[in-house]
Amino acid sequence: MKKKFYITTPIYYVNDIPHIGHAYTTVAADILARYNRLKGNDVFFLTGTDEHGQKVEKAASEKGMAPKEHADSMVENFKRIWKKLDIEYDAFIRTTDAEHKKTVQGVLQHLFEKGEIEKRLYSGWYCLPDERFWTEKEVEDGKCPDCKRPVEQISEENYFFLMSKYKERLTKHIEENPHFILPETRRNEVLGFLKSNPLGDLCISRPKQRLSWGITLPFDDNFVTYVWFDALLNYYSATIYLAPRMANNESQSTALSSDWWPADHHLIGKDILTTHAVYWSAMLMALDFPLPENIFAHGWWTINGKKMSKSVGNVVDPRKIADEFGADPFRYFLFREVPFGLDGDFSEQAMTQRYNTDLANNLGNLLSRSLTMVEKYRDGSVPHPVESKDREGLEKRIKAWFAEPQSGLPGRIDALLKNLEFHNALALLWSFINDLNEYIQHATPWKETDQETLSNLLYVLCEALRLVALMLYPFMPSTAERIWEQLHLEEYISRVEFDDAIKWGGLKPGTRINKGPALFPRIEKKNT
Ligand code: MSP
């Protein structure tokens, strides 16, 4: 049955250029979106940019530009890199979109009328770079507990979202829904935070004399909306004006009802978990909207063992890595090297190692050896398999990977992807690839004199490669396409039904192969 699948990335600040951290979440979302499209689900994959607030205003003014003009140019950097990394998002939201602003104002007005927002005089410690208030207790030696920069005492009238009253309901929701926040360590962190701290109300306005770059409050035009309140609502507002029409659904989404809501996954980095798990959840509760199915907080990348930072000058530019190694190898590395959820380290050395071992040796060689033999022994045509010729049960072992839909490779990968265990899914796929390499090693086709046995072996290899490409497609889409092209299955992805395609035997005997250049030419030396 067709299912709805709505997945989001954070919307990125336009004060920065895209780096490995942005690429990480966005590729993760792309993998899951592609996989779900492949399965025939109705997919909405949303990414975009967060364009209001102090940080962005400051970055623009430093360049002598108006904030919107600056944002327009920065947005292109993100769109360009997503294209280069083969990210197929369905929509790109910008918080400066007129429709988004309208939704934010609609929501604010609604919550104000409902008594969820209140004006108060507030004195507190304010961190300018983080754009948030801290309580006396939270401040550490006059410094922001988050970014460690000095905070200032500010006293002013502001509007507050009455978030504190949702503490118990939210705690209960997290306790009753073990998959709501993942990984589990992060879930425990949020529960610990809720249980050991009083939850305050959230200041959601900024006086215009201090900040003008934001969405004006609909009920008081002396104020703009706090950037996080505006930004978090992107996940909802996009479903109203950017989401595709759902098949078989005539109803029109409106400001306070949407077919696509709730999201299946909000993918985020661990540093923005509180804003998502606490602020956003409370906002949704106040709106009487369901909470997202899952918020997944991934870990952070260090670079050669060091924290990535502009001042150190070690920021990894995904464009450069994609130029050097290719987009697919970069995507592979990000998800094979480190379990999603844990911190990981990037180095060109580790990247080269993965490239040469897993990609050039294991996968690339498997394809080229197999197709070379089809050319040499069968004049480039996929032979007919002959069931009875499996002398040592080697073929049975390969086919067993696809014998049962649930317990076989596709079923197991499906279960792993549902848990966002990308690294385990890839490791499993590579065990299959390794099995195929061993199969060749044991069967020694170059010594085989029985023609039927040889035909069988060559069919099994070609068919297995068709299936490897299918399972690999969400992770490495252009590699999958290149494998299919060599099997003369051009544009395969657009014409297959997943449930049929995962069955053994889909490749037609007699297909003329089209052997091409090596998928991953070895990288000989890297002086890093
Ligand atoms: N605009 C907010 C998000 C609003 S979502 C409603 C924001 N933007 S950001 O541009 O700073 O994006 C940061 C994203 O990149 C976060 O998910 C953060 O965790 C991630 N990363 C930043 N550095 C990172 C690494 N070194 N490694 C992995 N991810 C990192 O926050």
Coordinates of C-alpha atoms and ligand atoms in Angstrom, one line a residue:
M1 CA 0.0 0.0 0.0
K2 CA 1.1 3.5 -0.8
K3 CA 2.2 5.4 2.3
K4 CA 2.8 9.1 2.9
F5 CA 6.4 9.9 3.8
Y6 CA 7.4 13.4 4.8
I7 CA 11.0 14.0 5.7
T8 CA 12.8 17.3 6.6
T9 CA 16.3 18.7 7.1
P10 CA 17.0 21.7 9.3
I11 CA 16.7 24.9 7.3
Y12 CA 20.2 26.3 7.1
Y13 CA 21.3 29.8 8.1
V14 CA 22.3 31.9 5.1
N15 CA 25.2 33.5 7.0
D16 CA 27.4 30.5 6.2
I17 CA 28.5 28.5 3.2
P18 CA 27.5 24.9 3.0
H19 CA 29.8 22.5 4.8
I20 CA 30.1 18.8 5.6
G21 CA 27.6 19.1 8.5
H22 CA 24.9 20.5 6.2
A23 CA 25.7 17.9 3.5
Y24 CA 25.4 15.1 6.1
T25 CA 21.8 15.7 7.1
T26 CA 20.7 16.5 3.6
V27 CA 22.2 13.4 2.1
A28 CA 20.6 11.3 4.9
A29 CA 17.2 12.8 4.0
D30 CA 17.9 12.1 0.3
I31 CA 18.6 8.5 0.9
L32 CA 15.4 7.9 2.8
A33 CA 13.4 10.0 0.3
R34 CA 14.8 8.0 -2.7
Y35 CA 14.2 4.7 -0.9
N36 CA 10.6 5.6 -0.2
R37 CA 10.0 6.8 -3.8
L38 CA 11.5 3.6 -5.0
K39 CA 9.0 1.7 -2.9
G40 CA 6.2 3.7 -4.5
N41 CA 5.4 5.8 -1.5
D42 CA 4.1 9.4 -1.7
V43 CA 7.2 11.4 -0.7
F44 CA 7.7 15.0 0.4
F45 CA 11.3 15.8 1.1
L46 CA 11.8 19.3 2.3
T47 CA 14.9 21.4 2.8
G48 CA 15.6 25.1 2.7
T49 CA 17.1 28.2 4.4
D50 CA 16.5 30.1 7.6
E51 CA 16.8 33.7 6.6
H52 CA 15.7 36.0 9.5
G53 CA 17.3 37.0 12.7
Q54 CA 20.3 38.7 14.1
K55 CA 23.0 36.4 12.7
V56 CA 21.8 36.7 9.2
E57 CA 21.3 40.5 9.5
K58 CA 24.8 40.9 10.8
A59 CA 26.4 38.7 8.0
A60 CA 24.6 40.8 5.4
S61 CA 25.6 44.1 6.9
E62 CA 29.2 43.1 7.1
K63 CA 29.1 42.6 3.4
G64 CA 27.3 45.9 2.9
M65 CA 24.2 44.1 1.6
A66 CA 20.5 44.2 2.4
P67 CA 19.6 41.0 4.2
K68 CA 17.2 39.8 1.5
E69 CA 19.7 40.5 -1.3
H70 CA 22.4 38.7 0.7
A71 CA 20.1 35.7 1.3
D72 CA 19.2 35.5 -2.4
S73 CA 22.9 35.0 -3.2
M74 CA 23.6 32.6 -0.4
V75 CA 20.6 30.4 -1.3
E76 CA 22.2 29.7 -4.6
N77 CA 25.3 28.1 -2.8
F78 CA 23.0 25.6 -1.2
K79 CA 21.0 24.8 -4.3
R80 CA 24.2 24.4 -6.3
I81 CA 25.8 22.0 -3.8
W82 CA 22.6 19.9 -3.4
K83 CA 22.6 19.5 -7.2
K84 CA 26.2 18.4 -7.2
L85 CA 25.5 15.8 -4.5
D86 CA 22.5 14.5 -6.3
I87 CA 20.0 15.6 -3.7
E88 CA 16.5 15.3 -5.1
Y89 CA 14.5 17.4 -2.7
D90 CA 10.8 18.1 -3.5
A91 CA 10.8 21.6 -2.2
F92 CA 13.2 24.3 -1.0
I93 CA 11.6 26.6 1.6
R94 CA 12.9 30.1 2.4
T95 CA 11.6 31.7 5.5
T96 CA 11.3 35.0 3.5
D97 CA 8.7 33.4 1.3
A98 CA 5.5 35.4 1.5
E99 CA 3.4 32.3 2.1
H100 CA 5.6 31.2 4.9
K101 CA 5.4 34.6 6.6
K102 CA 1.6 34.4 6.2
T103 CA 1.4 31.1 8.0
V104 CA 3.7 32.2 10.8
Q105 CA 1.5 35.3 11.3
G106 CA -1.7 33.1 11.1
V107 CA -0.3 30.8 13.8
L108 CA 0.8 33.6 16.0
Q109 CA -2.6 35.3 15.8
H110 CA -4.4 32.0 16.5
L111 CA -2.2 31.3 19.6
F112 CA -2.5 34.9 20.8
E113 CA -6.3 34.7 20.6
K114 CA -6.2 31.3 22.3
G115 CA -4.4 32.8 25.3
E116 CA -1.1 30.9 24.6
I117 CA 0.9 34.1 24.1
E118 CA 1.2 36.8 26.7
K119 CA 3.1 40.2 27.0
R120 CA 5.4 40.5 30.0
L121 CA 8.2 42.7 31.2
Y122 CA 11.3 40.6 31.2
S123 CA 14.8 41.0 32.5
G124 CA 17.3 38.4 31.7
W125 CA 20.7 37.5 30.4
Y126 CA 20.8 37.7 26.6
C127 CA 23.3 36.0 24.3
L128 CA 23.5 38.0 21.1
P129 CA 25.1 35.4 18.9
D130 CA 22.7 32.7 20.0
E131 CA 19.8 35.1 20.0
R132 CA 18.4 33.7 23.2
F133 CA 17.8 34.5 26.9
W134 CA 19.3 32.5 29.7
T135 CA 18.3 32.4 33.3
E136 CA 20.6 33.6 36.1
K137 CA 21.2 30.0 37.0
E138 CA 22.1 28.9 33.5
V139 CA 24.7 31.7 32.9
E140 CA 28.3 30.5 33.7
D141 CA 30.6 33.3 34.9
G142 CA 28.8 35.9 32.8
K143 CA 29.1 33.7 29.8
C144 CA 26.6 31.9 27.6
P145 CA 26.4 28.2 28.6
D146 CA 26.1 27.3 24.9
C147 CA 28.7 29.4 23.0
K148 CA 30.7 30.6 26.0
R149 CA 30.6 34.2 24.8
P150 CA 29.6 37.1 27.2
V151 CA 25.9 37.6 27.8
E152 CA 24.3 41.0 28.5
Q153 CA 21.6 42.0 31.0
I154 CA 18.5 43.1 29.1
S155 CA 15.2 44.4 30.4
E156 CA 12.3 44.8 28.1
E157 CA 8.7 44.1 27.3
N158 CA 8.3 41.0 25.2
Y159 CA 5.7 38.4 24.2
F160 CA 6.0 34.9 25.7
F161 CA 4.6 31.6 24.5
L162 CA 3.3 29.8 27.5
M163 CA 5.4 26.8 27.0
S164 CA 5.9 25.7 30.6
K165 CA 2.4 24.2 30.9
Y166 CA 3.3 21.6 28.3
K167 CA 6.1 20.1 30.4
E168 CA 4.1 17.1 31.8
R169 CA 2.3 16.3 28.5
L170 CA 5.6 16.4 26.6
T171 CA 7.4 14.2 29.1
K172 CA 4.6 11.7 28.9
H173 CA 4.7 11.7 25.1
I174 CA 8.4 11.0 25.1
E175 CA 8.0 8.3 27.6
E176 CA 5.2 6.6 25.8
N177 CA 6.7 6.9 22.3
P178 CA 10.2 5.3 22.3
H179 CA 10.8 6.3 18.7
F180 CA 9.8 9.9 19.0
I181 CA 13.4 11.0 19.8
L182 CA 16.3 8.9 18.5
P183 CA 18.9 7.7 19.2
E184 CA 18.0 6.6 22.7
T185 CA 20.8 8.5 24.4
R186 CA 19.4 11.7 23.0
R187 CA 15.9 10.7 24.1
N188 CA 17.3 10.2 27.7
E189 CA 19.0 13.5 27.5
V190 CA 15.7 15.3 26.7
L191 CA 13.9 13.4 29.4
G192 CA 16.6 14.2 31.9
F193 CA 16.4 17.9 30.9
L194 CA 12.7 18.0 31.3
K195 CA 12.7 16.2 34.7
S196 CA 15.5 18.1 36.3
N197 CA 14.8 21.7 35.2
P198 CA 11.7 23.8 35.5
L199 CA 10.5 24.5 31.9
G200 CA 10.2 28.3 31.4
D201 CA 8.0 30.1 29.0
L202 CA 9.5 31.1 25.6
C203 CA 10.2 34.6 24.6
I204 CA 9.1 34.8 21.0
S205 CA 9.4 38.4 20.2
R206 CA 12.2 40.9 19.6
P207 CA 11.6 44.6 19.8
K208 CA 12.1 46.2 16.4
Q209 CA 14.5 48.8 17.7
R210 CA 16.9 46.0 18.4
L211 CA 16.2 43.7 15.5
S212 CA 14.1 44.6 12.4
W213 CA 15.0 41.6 10.2
G214 CA 12.1 39.3 11.0
I215 CA 8.4 38.6 10.7
T216 CA 6.3 41.3 12.3
L217 CA 3.9 40.1 15.0
P218 CA 0.4 40.3 13.7
F219 CA -0.9 41.7 16.9
D220 CA 1.9 44.2 17.7
D221 CA 3.9 45.8 14.9
N222 CA 6.6 47.0 17.3
F223 CA 8.0 43.5 17.4
V224 CA 9.4 40.9 15.1
T225 CA 9.1 37.1 15.7
Y226 CA 11.9 35.2 17.4
V227 CA 13.9 33.5 14.7
W228 CA 13.4 30.0 16.1
F229 CA 9.7 30.3 16.4
D230 CA 9.6 31.5 12.7
A231 CA 12.1 28.8 11.6
L232 CA 10.4 25.8 13.3
L233 CA 7.1 26.6 11.6
N234 CA 8.7 26.0 8.2
Y235 CA 8.1 22.3 8.6
Y236 CA 4.4 23.0 8.8
S237 CA 4.0 26.0 6.5
A238 CA 5.8 24.1 3.6
T239 CA 3.0 21.4 3.7
I240 CA 0.5 24.1 2.9
Y241 CA 2.1 25.8 -0.1
L242 CA 5.0 23.7 -1.3
A243 CA 4.0 20.1 -0.9
P244 CA 2.9 18.1 -3.9
R245 CA -0.8 17.3 -4.1
M246 CA -1.3 13.9 -2.7
A247 CA -2.6 11.3 -5.0
N248 CA -6.3 10.5 -4.5
N249 CA -6.8 13.6 -2.3
E250 CA -9.0 16.4 -3.5
S251 CA -9.0 18.4 -0.3
Q252 CA -7.0 21.6 -0.1
S253 CA -4.6 22.2 2.8
T254 CA -5.3 25.4 4.8
A255 CA -3.4 27.4 7.4
L256 CA -4.6 25.1 10.2
S257 CA -5.0 21.8 8.5
S258 CA -2.6 19.9 6.3
D259 CA -2.7 16.5 4.6
W260 CA 1.1 16.1 4.9
W261 CA 1.4 16.8 8.6
P262 CA 2.8 15.2 10.7
A263 CA 6.3 14.7 9.4
D264 CA 7.8 11.1 9.5
H265 CA 11.3 12.3 10.3
H266 CA 12.8 15.6 11.3
L267 CA 16.6 15.0 10.8
I268 CA 18.7 17.4 12.8
G269 CA 22.2 17.7 14.4
K270 CA 22.5 17.0 18.1
D271 CA 23.1 20.7 18.9
I272 CA 19.5 21.7 17.9
L273 CA 17.7 19.0 19.7
T274 CA 16.1 21.1 22.5
T275 CA 14.6 23.6 20.0
H276 CA 13.1 20.7 18.1
A277 CA 12.1 18.2 20.9
V278 CA 10.9 20.9 23.4
Y279 CA 10.0 24.2 21.7
W280 CA 8.6 22.7 18.5
S281 CA 6.7 20.0 20.3
A282 CA 5.1 22.5 22.7
M283 CA 4.2 24.8 19.8
L284 CA 2.4 21.9 18.1
M285 CA 0.6 20.9 21.3
A286 CA -0.6 24.5 21.7
L287 CA -1.9 24.3 18.1
D288 CA -3.5 20.9 18.8
F289 CA -1.5 19.4 16.0
P290 CA 0.0 15.9 16.2
L291 CA 3.7 15.7 17.0
P292 CA 6.2 14.4 14.3
E293 CA 6.6 10.7 14.3
N294 CA 10.4 11.0 14.9
I295 CA 13.1 13.5 15.6
F296 CA 16.5 12.0 14.9
A297 CA 19.6 13.9 16.2
H298 CA 22.8 12.8 14.4
G299 CA 26.3 13.3 15.7
W300 CA 28.9 15.8 14.6
W301 CA 31.9 15.4 12.3
T302 CA 35.4 16.4 13.4
I303 CA 38.1 16.9 10.8
N304 CA 41.4 15.0 11.3
G305 CA 40.4 14.7 15.0
K306 CA 39.7 18.4 15.4
K307 CA 36.6 20.4 15.8
M308 CA 35.7 22.0 12.5
S309 CA 35.9 25.8 12.7
K310 CA 36.2 28.8 10.4
S311 CA 39.0 30.3 12.6
V312 CA 41.1 27.0 12.4
G313 CA 40.4 27.0 8.7
N314 CA 39.6 23.3 8.5
V315 CA 36.0 23.6 7.3
V316 CA 35.3 20.7 4.9
D317 CA 33.8 22.0 1.6
P318 CA 31.6 19.2 0.2
R319 CA 32.1 20.7 -3.3
K320 CA 35.8 20.0 -3.1
I321 CA 35.4 16.4 -1.8
A322 CA 32.8 15.7 -4.6
D323 CA 35.3 17.1 -7.2
E324 CA 38.1 15.0 -5.9
F325 CA 36.3 11.7 -5.1
G326 CA 32.9 12.0 -6.8
A327 CA 29.6 12.7 -5.2
D328 CA 28.7 9.0 -4.7
P329 CA 31.9 8.0 -2.9
F330 CA 31.4 11.0 -0.6
R331 CA 27.8 9.9 0.1
Y332 CA 29.0 6.4 0.7
F333 CA 31.7 7.5 3.1
L334 CA 29.4 9.6 5.2
F335 CA 27.1 6.8 5.9
R336 CA 29.4 3.8 5.9
E337 CA 32.1 5.2 8.1
V338 CA 30.0 6.3 11.2
P339 CA 26.7 5.1 12.7
F340 CA 24.1 7.9 12.2
G341 CA 23.8 9.3 15.7
L342 CA 27.4 9.1 16.8
D343 CA 30.2 11.6 16.2
G344 CA 32.7 10.8 13.5
D345 CA 35.9 11.9 12.0
F346 CA 36.6 12.9 8.5
S347 CA 40.0 12.8 6.9
E348 CA 41.1 12.4 3.3
Q349 CA 43.0 9.4 4.3
A350 CA 40.0 7.6 5.7
M351 CA 38.0 8.7 2.6
T352 CA 40.7 7.3 0.3
Q353 CA 40.8 4.1 2.2
R354 CA 37.1 3.5 1.9
Y355 CA 37.2 4.4 -1.7
N356 CA 39.9 2.0 -2.6
T357 CA 38.8 -0.9 -0.5
D358 CA 35.0 -0.9 -0.6
L359 CA 34.4 0.9 -3.9
A360 CA 37.3 0.2 -6.2
N361 CA 38.2 -3.3 -5.0
N362 CA 35.0 -4.8 -3.8
L363 CA 32.3 -3.3 -6.0
G364 CA 34.1 -1.9 -9.0
N365 CA 36.1 -5.1 -9.6
L366 CA 33.1 -7.3 -9.2
L367 CA 31.3 -5.5 -12.0
S368 CA 34.3 -5.4 -14.3
R369 CA 35.3 -9.0 -13.7
S370 CA 31.8 -10.2 -14.2
L371 CA 31.2 -8.3 -17.4
T372 CA 34.6 -9.1 -18.8
M373 CA 33.8 -12.8 -18.5
V374 CA 30.4 -12.3 -20.2
E375 CA 32.2 -10.6 -23.1
K376 CA 34.9 -13.2 -23.2
Y377 CA 32.9 -16.4 -22.7
R378 CA 29.5 -15.5 -24.0
D379 CA 30.2 -12.8 -26.6
G380 CA 28.6 -10.1 -24.5
S381 CA 25.2 -11.7 -24.0
V382 CA 23.7 -12.7 -20.6
P383 CA 23.4 -16.5 -20.8
H384 CA 20.4 -18.7 -19.8
P385 CA 20.7 -20.1 -16.3
V386 CA 20.4 -23.8 -15.9
E387 CA 19.0 -24.7 -12.4
S388 CA 20.5 -28.2 -12.0
K389 CA 24.2 -27.2 -12.5
D390 CA 24.8 -25.8 -9.0
R391 CA 27.5 -28.4 -8.2
E392 CA 28.8 -27.1 -4.9
G393 CA 25.7 -25.2 -3.7
L394 CA 27.5 -21.9 -4.3
E395 CA 24.7 -20.5 -6.4
K396 CA 22.1 -21.5 -3.8
R397 CA 24.0 -19.4 -1.2
I398 CA 23.8 -16.3 -3.4
K399 CA 20.2 -16.8 -4.2
A400 CA 19.4 -17.3 -0.6
W401 CA 19.9 -13.6 -0.1
F402 CA 16.8 -13.1 -2.1
A403 CA 14.8 -16.2 -1.2
E404 CA 12.5 -14.6 1.4
P405 CA 11.2 -11.1 1.1
Q406 CA 11.4 -10.4 4.9
S407 CA 14.5 -12.2 6.0
G408 CA 16.4 -11.7 2.8
L409 CA 18.6 -8.7 1.8
P410 CA 15.7 -6.3 0.8
G411 CA 13.7 -7.1 4.0
R412 CA 16.7 -6.6 6.2
I413 CA 17.8 -3.4 4.5
D414 CA 14.2 -2.2 4.8
A415 CA 14.2 -2.8 8.6
L416 CA 17.6 -1.1 9.0
L417 CA 16.6 2.0 7.0
K418 CA 13.4 2.3 9.1
N419 CA 15.8 2.7 12.1
L420 CA 18.1 5.0 10.2
E421 CA 20.9 2.5 10.6
F422 CA 22.5 3.5 7.3
H423 CA 25.9 2.1 8.2
N424 CA 24.5 -1.3 8.9
A425 CA 22.5 -1.3 5.7
L426 CA 25.6 -0.6 3.7
A427 CA 27.6 -3.1 5.7
L428 CA 25.0 -5.8 4.9
L429 CA 25.0 -4.9 1.2
W430 CA 28.7 -5.2 1.2
S431 CA 28.6 -8.6 2.8
F432 CA 26.5 -9.6 -0.2
I433 CA 29.1 -8.1 -2.6
N434 CA 31.8 -9.9 -0.7
D435 CA 29.9 -13.2 -1.1
L436 CA 29.8 -12.6 -4.8
N437 CA 33.5 -12.0 -5.0
E438 CA 34.0 -15.2 -3.0
Y439 CA 31.7 -17.0 -5.3
I440 CA 33.9 -16.1 -8.3
Q441 CA 37.0 -17.1 -6.3
H442 CA 35.6 -20.5 -5.4
A443 CA 34.0 -21.3 -8.7
T444 CA 37.1 -20.4 -10.7
P445 CA 35.1 -19.8 -13.9
W446 CA 38.4 -19.4 -15.9
K447 CA 39.0 -23.1 -15.3
E448 CA 35.4 -24.2 -15.9
T449 CA 35.0 -26.6 -18.8
D450 CA 31.3 -27.4 -18.3
Q451 CA 29.5 -24.8 -20.4
E452 CA 26.2 -25.0 -18.6
T453 CA 27.9 -24.4 -15.2
L454 CA 29.7 -21.4 -16.7
S455 CA 26.4 -20.0 -18.1
N456 CA 24.8 -20.4 -14.7
L457 CA 27.6 -18.6 -12.9
L458 CA 27.6 -15.7 -15.4
Y459 CA 23.8 -15.3 -15.1
V460 CA 23.9 -15.3 -11.3
L461 CA 26.6 -12.6 -11.3
C462 CA 24.8 -10.3 -13.8
E463 CA 21.4 -10.8 -12.0
A464 CA 23.1 -10.2 -8.6
L465 CA 24.6 -7.0 -9.9
R466 CA 21.2 -5.8 -11.1
L467 CA 20.0 -6.3 -7.5
V468 CA 23.1 -4.8 -5.9
A469 CA 22.4 -1.6 -7.9
L470 CA 18.8 -1.6 -6.8
M471 CA 19.7 -1.7 -3.1
L472 CA 22.5 0.7 -3.6
Y473 CA 20.4 3.3 -5.5
P474 CA 19.2 5.4 -2.6
F475 CA 22.8 5.8 -1.3
M476 CA 24.7 6.1 -4.6
P477 CA 22.2 6.9 -7.3
S478 CA 24.5 7.6 -10.2
T479 CA 26.6 4.5 -9.5
A480 CA 23.4 2.4 -9.6
E481 CA 22.5 4.0 -12.9
R482 CA 26.0 3.2 -14.3
I483 CA 25.8 -0.4 -13.3
W484 CA 22.4 -0.7 -14.9
E485 CA 23.7 1.0 -18.1
Q486 CA 26.4 -1.6 -18.3
L487 CA 23.7 -4.3 -18.0
H488 CA 21.8 -2.6 -20.7
L489 CA 19.1 -1.6 -18.3
E490 CA 19.1 2.1 -19.1
E491 CA 16.7 4.3 -17.1
Y492 CA 15.8 1.2 -15.1
I493 CA 14.7 3.2 -12.0
S494 CA 11.9 4.9 -13.9
R495 CA 10.3 1.7 -15.1
V496 CA 10.5 -0.7 -12.3
E497 CA 8.0 -1.8 -9.6
F498 CA 10.0 -2.3 -6.5
D499 CA 8.2 -5.3 -5.2
D500 CA 8.8 -7.1 -8.5
A501 CA 12.3 -5.8 -9.0
I502 CA 13.6 -7.2 -5.7
K503 CA 12.7 -10.8 -6.8
W504 CA 15.4 -13.0 -8.1
G505 CA 15.3 -13.6 -11.9
G506 CA 14.4 -10.2 -13.2
L507 CA 17.3 -10.0 -15.7
K508 CA 16.3 -11.4 -19.1
P509 CA 18.7 -14.0 -20.5
G510 CA 20.0 -12.8 -23.9
T511 CA 20.4 -9.2 -22.7
R512 CA 23.4 -7.7 -24.5
I513 CA 25.7 -6.1 -21.9
N514 CA 27.4 -2.8 -22.4
K515 CA 30.7 -3.0 -20.5
G516 CA 32.0 0.5 -19.7
P517 CA 34.9 2.1 -17.9
A518 CA 35.8 1.2 -14.3
L519 CA 33.3 2.6 -11.8
F520 CA 36.0 3.7 -9.4
P521 CA 39.5 4.0 -10.7
R522 CA 41.9 3.4 -7.8
I523 CA 43.4 6.4 -6.2
E524 CA 47.0 5.6 -5.9
K525 CA 48.5 8.0 -3.5
K526 CA 47.2 10.7 -1.1
N527 CA 49.7 12.7 0.7
T528 CA 47.6 13.8 3.6
Ligands
MSP1 N1 18.8 27.5 11.2 C1 19.0 26.6 12.2 C2 18.1 25.4 12.1 C3 16.7 25.7 12.1 S1 15.7 24.3 11.8 C4 14.2 24.8 12.1 C5 20.5 26.1 12.2 N2 21.1 26.3 11.0 S2 22.6 25.9 10.7 O1 22.9 26.4 9.4 O2 23.5 26.4 11.8 O3 22.6 24.4 10.5 C6 23.2 23.7 11.3 C7 23.0 22.2 11.0 O4 24.3 21.7 10.7 C8 22.6 21.5 12.3 O5 21.8 20.4 12.2 C9 24.0 21.2 12.9 O6 23.9 20.1 13.8 C10 24.7 20.8 11.6 N3 26.2 20.8 11.8 C11 27.0 21.9 12.0 N4 28.3 21.5 12.2 C12 28.3 20.2 12.1 C13 29.3 19.2 12.1 N5 30.6 19.5 12.3 N6 29.0 17.9 11.9 C14 27.7 17.5 11.6 N7 26.7 18.4 11.6 C15 27.0 19.7 12.0 O7 21.0 25.5 13.2

